[in-house]
Amino acid sequence: MNYLSISINFARQIPMLNPTTGEIALFHALLDLKNIDMNFKDKTGKKKSWADGFDPTSATLQLYSGLSANGIVKAREKLKALGLIDFKSRGRRKSTIYRLLDLSSDKSAFNSSDNSGDISGDNSSDNSVTLIKTKQDKTKLNNTSEKSQATPHEQKKNFSADSVEYRLAMYLFDKIKQNNPQHKDLTASQEQKWADHIRLMIQRDRRSPQQIKNMIDWSQADSFWKQNILSTAKLRKQYDTMAPKANSQWQAQQPRKRVYE
């Protein structure tokens, strides 16, 4: 991760994520402030990394982003839901700790990296706030998320046509229709249910929208899975089963450097 790669990868995801101007402004403000933070060492004298947390004040974020305090709170919640940042609030007397997440596609086009996780604890950025999820924890999370269902309150949420959840749901449906033009159209209620499963994939399963799109493309191009992944519910349920094969094929397609380079 570095400033340029994060900026480029964020720009590439804008058409799919469809963030507001405020969310874009906050992301770039965090990116600029993290770049400044990289010039300082932590309390142990070690050089900071892009994965480390940092804690800009609300006033500083307002200055760099042009947003109000309330605008920052709303924008950061959306950026977190989209898998772009993580943060940990520490009350009124301490600044919130932020962490930029790795948006690069050079590790896995389908699975979140093993070092992703929520920021927790009360340490400041000088203590390099970086938590590593164990594979056991991640497996437990995935197994739980497959079985979990939306609560009645969550099911009442309506997804607008320009929301990332709805757009990804309809993206899968369009792919299904391309493979089978006779496939039955969705009702408005079904469209909302499809979008809600995408929401669960993002919020509970920790899939980024780009990873979900990649899996949709792969599953609908695979001779076996395109006959079985006929809903976002099935996409979510079978995601971990498809991921090893999808990743293997994706990695095989990546350009390899010459031995003398």
mmCIF file of C-alpha atoms in Angstrom:
data_model
loop_
_atom_site.group_PDB
_atom_site.id
_atom_site.type_symbol
_atom_site.label_atom_id
_atom_site.label_comp_id
_atom_site.label_asym_id
_atom_site.label_seq_id
_atom_site.Cartn_x
_atom_site.Cartn_y
_atom_site.Cartn_z
ATOM 1 C CA MET A 1 0.000 0.000 0.000
ATOM 2 C CA ASN A 2 1.121 3.522 -0.787
ATOM 3 C CA TYR A 3 -0.475 6.892 -1.495
ATOM 4 C CA LEU A 4 -0.597 6.484 -5.270
ATOM 5 C CA SER A 5 -1.918 2.913 -5.305
ATOM 6 C CA ILE A 6 -4.659 3.712 -2.783
ATOM 7 C CA SER A 7 -5.712 6.801 -4.727
ATOM 8 C CA ILE A 8 -5.792 4.960 -8.068
ATOM 9 C CA ASN A 9 -7.673 1.934 -6.708
ATOM 10 C CA PHE A 10 -10.229 4.195 -5.044
ATOM 11 C CA ALA A 11 -10.779 6.075 -8.315
ATOM 12 C CA ARG A 12 -11.316 2.772 -10.136
ATOM 13 C CA GLN A 13 -14.020 1.726 -7.682
ATOM 14 C CA ILE A 14 -15.978 4.989 -7.753
ATOM 15 C CA PRO A 15 -18.262 3.954 -10.678
ATOM 16 C CA MET A 16 -19.344 0.799 -8.831
ATOM 17 C CA LEU A 17 -19.467 2.188 -5.287
ATOM 18 C CA ASN A 18 -21.164 5.445 -6.321
ATOM 19 C CA PRO A 19 -20.029 7.445 -3.247
ATOM 20 C CA THR A 20 -21.348 10.956 -2.619
ATOM 21 C CA THR A 21 -19.115 13.992 -3.063
ATOM 22 C CA GLY A 22 -18.879 14.229 0.723
ATOM 23 C CA GLU A 23 -17.714 10.625 1.035
ATOM 24 C CA ILE A 24 -15.131 11.178 -1.691
ATOM 25 C CA ALA A 25 -13.926 14.339 0.049
ATOM 26 C CA LEU A 26 -13.565 12.547 3.388
ATOM 27 C CA PHE A 27 -11.683 9.625 1.850
ATOM 28 C CA HIS A 28 -9.172 11.939 0.184
ATOM 29 C CA ALA A 29 -8.842 13.953 3.398
ATOM 30 C CA LEU A 30 -8.016 10.769 5.318
ATOM 31 C CA LEU A 31 -5.585 9.723 2.594
ATOM 32 C CA ASP A 32 -3.766 13.073 2.703
ATOM 33 C CA LEU A 33 -3.610 13.100 6.492
ATOM 34 C CA LYS A 34 -2.321 9.525 6.612
ATOM 35 C CA ASN A 35 0.356 10.498 4.098
ATOM 36 C CA ILE A 36 1.449 13.259 6.484
ATOM 37 C CA ASP A 37 1.318 10.842 9.431
ATOM 38 C CA MET A 38 3.745 8.544 7.595
ATOM 39 C CA ASN A 39 6.497 11.145 8.065
ATOM 40 C CA PHE A 40 6.522 10.527 11.816
ATOM 41 C CA LYS A 41 7.691 7.551 13.853
ATOM 42 C CA ASP A 42 5.781 5.824 16.617
ATOM 43 C CA LYS A 43 6.788 5.941 20.293
ATOM 44 C CA THR A 44 9.155 3.007 19.848
ATOM 45 C CA GLY A 45 10.999 4.801 17.071
ATOM 46 C CA LYS A 46 9.717 2.497 14.356
ATOM 47 C CA LYS A 47 8.568 3.764 10.995
ATOM 48 C CA LYS A 48 4.809 3.755 10.576
ATOM 49 C CA SER A 49 3.050 1.717 7.908
ATOM 50 C CA TRP A 50 -0.062 2.419 5.855
ATOM 51 C CA ALA A 51 -1.872 -0.305 7.794
ATOM 52 C CA ASP A 52 -1.389 1.535 11.087
ATOM 53 C CA GLY A 53 -4.198 3.537 12.616
ATOM 54 C CA PHE A 54 -4.003 7.311 12.973
ATOM 55 C CA ASP A 55 -6.105 9.803 14.879
ATOM 56 C CA PRO A 56 -6.715 13.194 13.219
ATOM 57 C CA THR A 57 -8.925 15.576 15.173
ATOM 58 C CA SER A 58 -12.438 16.356 14.008
ATOM 59 C CA ALA A 59 -11.394 19.956 13.354
ATOM 60 C CA THR A 60 -8.555 18.789 11.108
ATOM 61 C CA LEU A 61 -10.868 16.508 9.144
ATOM 62 C CA GLN A 62 -13.356 19.339 8.724
ATOM 63 C CA LEU A 63 -10.589 21.573 7.389
ATOM 64 C CA TYR A 64 -9.270 19.018 4.897
ATOM 65 C CA SER A 65 -12.642 17.675 3.734
ATOM 66 C CA GLY A 66 -14.836 20.767 3.888
ATOM 67 C CA LEU A 67 -17.480 18.739 5.741
ATOM 68 C CA SER A 68 -19.228 19.554 8.998
ATOM 69 C CA ALA A 69 -18.764 17.363 12.074
ATOM 70 C CA ASN A 70 -22.091 15.639 11.377
ATOM 71 C CA GLY A 71 -21.160 15.267 7.720
ATOM 72 C CA ILE A 72 -17.962 13.470 8.700
ATOM 73 C CA VAL A 73 -19.856 11.048 10.944
ATOM 74 C CA LYS A 74 -22.299 10.158 8.156
ATOM 75 C CA ALA A 75 -19.613 9.884 5.473
ATOM 76 C CA ARG A 76 -17.303 7.675 7.521
ATOM 77 C CA GLU A 77 -20.126 5.223 8.275
ATOM 78 C CA LYS A 78 -20.741 4.793 4.542
ATOM 79 C CA LEU A 79 -17.019 4.482 3.757
ATOM 80 C CA LYS A 80 -16.746 1.751 6.384
ATOM 81 C CA ALA A 81 -19.785 -0.078 5.000
ATOM 82 C CA LEU A 82 -18.185 0.018 1.549
ATOM 83 C CA GLY A 83 -15.018 -1.587 2.894
ATOM 84 C CA LEU A 84 -12.809 1.451 2.268
ATOM 85 C CA ILE A 85 -11.883 2.426 5.831
ATOM 86 C CA ASP A 86 -12.195 1.245 9.395
ATOM 87 C CA PHE A 87 -12.460 3.397 12.502
ATOM 88 C CA LYS A 88 -12.852 3.218 16.269
ATOM 89 C CA SER A 89 -14.582 5.994 18.230
ATOM 90 C CA ARG A 90 -13.054 6.700 21.641
ATOM 91 C CA GLY A 91 -15.491 9.152 23.193
ATOM 92 C CA ARG A 92 -15.584 12.929 23.187
ATOM 93 C CA ARG A 93 -12.183 13.518 24.752
ATOM 94 C CA LYS A 94 -10.146 11.402 22.348
ATOM 95 C CA SER A 95 -9.931 11.551 18.577
ATOM 96 C CA THR A 96 -11.338 8.694 16.534
ATOM 97 C CA ILE A 97 -8.774 6.224 15.222
ATOM 98 C CA TYR A 98 -8.961 5.652 11.460
ATOM 99 C CA ARG A 99 -7.362 3.043 9.253
ATOM 100 C CA LEU A 100 -7.298 2.917 5.471
ATOM 101 C CA LEU A 101 -8.009 -0.563 4.110
ATOM 102 C CA ASP A 102 -6.026 -2.157 1.315
ATOM 103 C CA LEU A 103 -7.951 -1.642 -1.931
ATOM 104 C CA SER A 104 -5.403 -3.321 -4.182
ATOM 105 C CA SER A 105 -6.335 -6.401 -6.185
ATOM 106 C CA ASP A 106 -2.889 -8.003 -6.168
ATOM 107 C CA LYS A 107 -3.637 -10.275 -3.184
ATOM 108 C CA SER A 108 -7.041 -11.731 -3.920
ATOM 109 C CA ALA A 109 -9.777 -10.661 -6.261
ATOM 110 C CA PHE A 110 -12.370 -12.593 -4.285
ATOM 111 C CA ASN A 111 -11.337 -12.918 -0.606
ATOM 112 C CA SER A 112 -10.537 -10.256 1.961
ATOM 113 C CA SER A 113 -6.927 -10.431 3.117
ATOM 114 C CA ASP A 114 -6.302 -12.227 6.402
ATOM 115 C CA ASN A 115 -4.999 -9.076 8.065
ATOM 116 C CA SER A 116 -8.230 -7.166 7.767
ATOM 117 C CA GLY A 117 -10.243 -6.549 10.896
ATOM 118 C CA ASP A 118 -12.013 -4.018 13.037
ATOM 119 C CA ILE A 119 -9.970 -1.477 14.938
ATOM 120 C CA SER A 120 -10.403 -1.936 18.664
ATOM 121 C CA GLY A 121 -8.769 -0.960 21.917
ATOM 122 C CA ASP A 122 -7.858 2.442 23.313
ATOM 123 C CA ASN A 123 -4.317 2.814 21.971
ATOM 124 C CA SER A 124 -3.462 5.830 19.852
ATOM 125 C CA SER A 125 -1.939 5.730 16.383
ATOM 126 C CA ASP A 126 1.543 5.850 17.941
ATOM 127 C CA ASN A 127 0.939 2.332 19.151
ATOM 128 C CA SER A 128 0.323 1.096 15.586
ATOM 129 C CA VAL A 129 -3.308 0.082 15.886
ATOM 130 C CA THR A 130 -3.331 -3.010 13.668
ATOM 131 C CA LEU A 131 -5.275 -6.108 14.584
ATOM 132 C CA ILE A 132 -4.884 -9.426 12.788
ATOM 133 C CA LYS A 133 -7.816 -11.800 12.572
ATOM 134 C CA THR A 134 -6.846 -15.438 12.919
ATOM 135 C CA LYS A 135 -8.011 -17.874 10.289
ATOM 136 C CA GLN A 136 -10.075 -19.560 12.978
ATOM 137 C CA ASP A 137 -11.885 -16.313 13.765
ATOM 138 C CA LYS A 138 -12.472 -15.649 10.090
ATOM 139 C CA THR A 139 -13.831 -19.156 9.521
ATOM 140 C CA LYS A 140 -16.165 -18.754 12.473
ATOM 141 C CA LEU A 141 -17.365 -15.421 11.121
ATOM 142 C CA ASN A 142 -18.042 -16.859 7.678
ATOM 143 C CA ASN A 143 -19.884 -19.881 9.053
ATOM 144 C CA THR A 144 -22.029 -17.654 11.225
ATOM 145 C CA SER A 145 -22.743 -15.182 8.452
ATOM 146 C CA GLU A 146 -23.929 -17.904 6.093
ATOM 147 C CA LYS A 147 -26.604 -18.937 8.556
ATOM 148 C CA SER A 148 -27.530 -15.471 9.793
ATOM 149 C CA GLN A 149 -30.664 -13.843 8.494
ATOM 150 C CA ALA A 150 -31.703 -10.218 8.364
ATOM 151 C CA THR A 151 -33.716 -9.063 11.343
ATOM 152 C CA PRO A 152 -37.289 -7.836 10.761
ATOM 153 C CA HIS A 153 -36.049 -4.276 11.182
ATOM 154 C CA GLU A 154 -33.314 -4.779 8.584
ATOM 155 C CA GLN A 155 -35.747 -6.338 6.111
ATOM 156 C CA LYS A 156 -37.823 -3.162 6.089
ATOM 157 C CA LYS A 157 -34.965 -1.167 4.608
ATOM 158 C CA ASN A 158 -35.571 -0.074 1.032
ATOM 159 C CA PHE A 159 -32.574 0.100 -1.277
ATOM 160 C CA SER A 160 -32.596 2.891 -3.822
ATOM 161 C CA ALA A 161 -31.752 2.146 -7.436
ATOM 162 C CA ASP A 162 -28.411 3.942 -7.105
ATOM 163 C CA SER A 163 -27.304 2.113 -3.929
ATOM 164 C CA VAL A 164 -24.337 -0.218 -4.274
ATOM 165 C CA GLU A 165 -26.395 -3.121 -2.860
ATOM 166 C CA TYR A 166 -29.172 -2.727 -5.429
ATOM 167 C CA ARG A 167 -26.773 -2.181 -8.319
ATOM 168 C CA LEU A 168 -24.799 -5.319 -7.511
ATOM 169 C CA ALA A 169 -27.996 -7.331 -7.134
ATOM 170 C CA MET A 170 -29.225 -6.175 -10.532
ATOM 171 C CA TYR A 171 -25.767 -6.749 -11.997
ATOM 172 C CA LEU A 172 -26.050 -10.423 -11.058
ATOM 173 C CA PHE A 173 -29.598 -10.588 -12.405
ATOM 174 C CA ASP A 174 -28.508 -9.076 -15.733
ATOM 175 C CA LYS A 175 -25.760 -11.695 -16.016
ATOM 176 C CA ILE A 176 -28.279 -14.451 -15.296
ATOM 177 C CA LYS A 177 -30.594 -13.079 -17.994
ATOM 178 C CA GLN A 178 -27.710 -13.012 -20.460
ATOM 179 C CA ASN A 179 -27.101 -16.702 -19.823
ATOM 180 C CA ASN A 180 -30.818 -17.512 -19.910
ATOM 181 C CA PRO A 181 -33.066 -14.908 -21.586
ATOM 182 C CA GLN A 182 -36.117 -16.927 -20.479
ATOM 183 C CA HIS A 183 -35.303 -16.449 -16.788
ATOM 184 C CA LYS A 184 -38.274 -15.023 -14.926
ATOM 185 C CA ASP A 185 -38.142 -11.322 -14.070
ATOM 186 C CA LEU A 186 -37.939 -10.202 -10.465
ATOM 187 C CA THR A 187 -40.731 -8.465 -8.630
ATOM 188 C CA ALA A 188 -40.014 -5.246 -6.739
ATOM 189 C CA SER A 189 -40.088 -7.201 -3.485
ATOM 190 C CA GLN A 190 -37.628 -9.767 -4.814
ATOM 191 C CA GLU A 191 -35.280 -7.025 -5.976
ATOM 192 C CA GLN A 192 -35.178 -5.670 -2.426
ATOM 193 C CA LYS A 193 -34.477 -9.140 -1.012
ATOM 194 C CA TRP A 194 -31.659 -9.618 -3.501
ATOM 195 C CA ALA A 195 -30.177 -6.263 -2.502
ATOM 196 C CA ASP A 196 -30.431 -7.176 1.180
ATOM 197 C CA HIS A 197 -28.328 -10.301 0.654
ATOM 198 C CA ILE A 198 -25.678 -8.082 -0.926
ATOM 199 C CA ARG A 199 -25.871 -5.886 2.165
ATOM 200 C CA LEU A 200 -25.218 -8.928 4.341
ATOM 201 C CA MET A 201 -22.231 -9.879 2.212
ATOM 202 C CA ILE A 202 -20.737 -6.415 2.679
ATOM 203 C CA GLN A 203 -21.582 -5.819 6.331
ATOM 204 C CA ARG A 204 -21.435 -9.302 7.867
ATOM 205 C CA ASP A 205 -19.200 -11.284 5.529
ATOM 206 C CA ARG A 206 -16.749 -8.399 5.031
ATOM 207 C CA ARG A 207 -16.754 -8.679 1.226
ATOM 208 C CA SER A 208 -15.912 -5.527 -0.646
ATOM 209 C CA PRO A 209 -18.252 -4.482 -3.480
ATOM 210 C CA GLN A 210 -15.418 -5.067 -5.954
ATOM 211 C CA GLN A 211 -14.880 -8.619 -4.682
ATOM 212 C CA ILE A 212 -18.603 -9.311 -4.996
ATOM 213 C CA LYS A 213 -18.615 -8.001 -8.561
ATOM 214 C CA ASN A 214 -15.583 -10.152 -9.373
ATOM 215 C CA MET A 215 -17.333 -13.241 -8.035
ATOM 216 C CA ILE A 216 -20.489 -12.451 -9.979
ATOM 217 C CA ASP A 217 -18.447 -12.201 -13.185
ATOM 218 C CA TRP A 218 -16.592 -15.424 -12.461
ATOM 219 C CA SER A 219 -19.606 -17.485 -11.369
ATOM 220 C CA GLN A 220 -21.658 -16.483 -14.390
ATOM 221 C CA ALA A 221 -18.800 -17.392 -16.727
ATOM 222 C CA ASP A 222 -18.190 -20.801 -15.138
ATOM 223 C CA SER A 223 -20.046 -23.646 -16.874
ATOM 224 C CA PHE A 224 -21.081 -25.271 -13.585
ATOM 225 C CA TRP A 225 -21.736 -22.347 -11.269
ATOM 226 C CA LYS A 226 -23.737 -20.255 -13.721
ATOM 227 C CA GLN A 227 -26.417 -22.947 -13.512
ATOM 228 C CA ASN A 228 -26.431 -22.829 -9.708
ATOM 229 C CA ILE A 229 -25.863 -19.198 -8.738
ATOM 230 C CA LEU A 230 -29.296 -17.879 -9.660
ATOM 231 C CA SER A 231 -29.798 -15.462 -6.771
ATOM 232 C CA THR A 232 -27.791 -13.301 -4.407
ATOM 233 C CA ALA A 233 -28.740 -15.699 -1.596
ATOM 234 C CA LYS A 234 -27.000 -18.545 -3.459
ATOM 235 C CA LEU A 235 -24.081 -16.259 -4.281
ATOM 236 C CA ARG A 236 -23.611 -15.544 -0.591
ATOM 237 C CA LYS A 237 -24.043 -19.164 0.493
ATOM 238 C CA GLN A 238 -21.612 -20.605 -2.066
ATOM 239 C CA TYR A 239 -19.068 -17.764 -2.028
ATOM 240 C CA ASP A 240 -16.457 -19.562 0.094
ATOM 241 C CA THR A 241 -16.912 -22.753 -1.929
ATOM 242 C CA MET A 242 -16.256 -20.942 -5.208
ATOM 243 C CA ALA A 243 -13.430 -18.722 -3.959
ATOM 244 C CA PRO A 244 -10.501 -21.226 -4.142
ATOM 245 C CA LYS A 245 -11.154 -22.110 -7.780
ATOM 246 C CA ALA A 246 -11.903 -18.507 -8.708
ATOM 247 C CA ASN A 247 -8.713 -17.264 -7.060
ATOM 248 C CA SER A 248 -6.639 -20.007 -8.656
ATOM 249 C CA GLN A 249 -7.847 -19.096 -12.132
ATOM 250 C CA TRP A 250 -7.444 -15.381 -11.453
ATOM 251 C CA GLN A 251 -3.856 -15.765 -10.233
ATOM 252 C CA ALA A 252 -2.984 -17.884 -13.264
ATOM 253 C CA GLN A 253 -4.119 -15.048 -15.501
ATOM 254 C CA GLN A 254 -1.894 -12.444 -13.827
ATOM 255 C CA PRO A 255 1.169 -11.388 -15.858
ATOM 256 C CA ARG A 256 4.416 -12.852 -14.570
ATOM 257 C CA LYS A 257 7.662 -10.906 -14.391
ATOM 258 C CA ARG A 258 10.676 -12.133 -16.291
ATOM 259 C CA VAL A 259 13.333 -13.719 -14.109
ATOM 260 C CA TYR A 260 15.866 -11.018 -14.937
ATOM 261 C CA GLU A 261 13.565 -8.110 -14.084
#
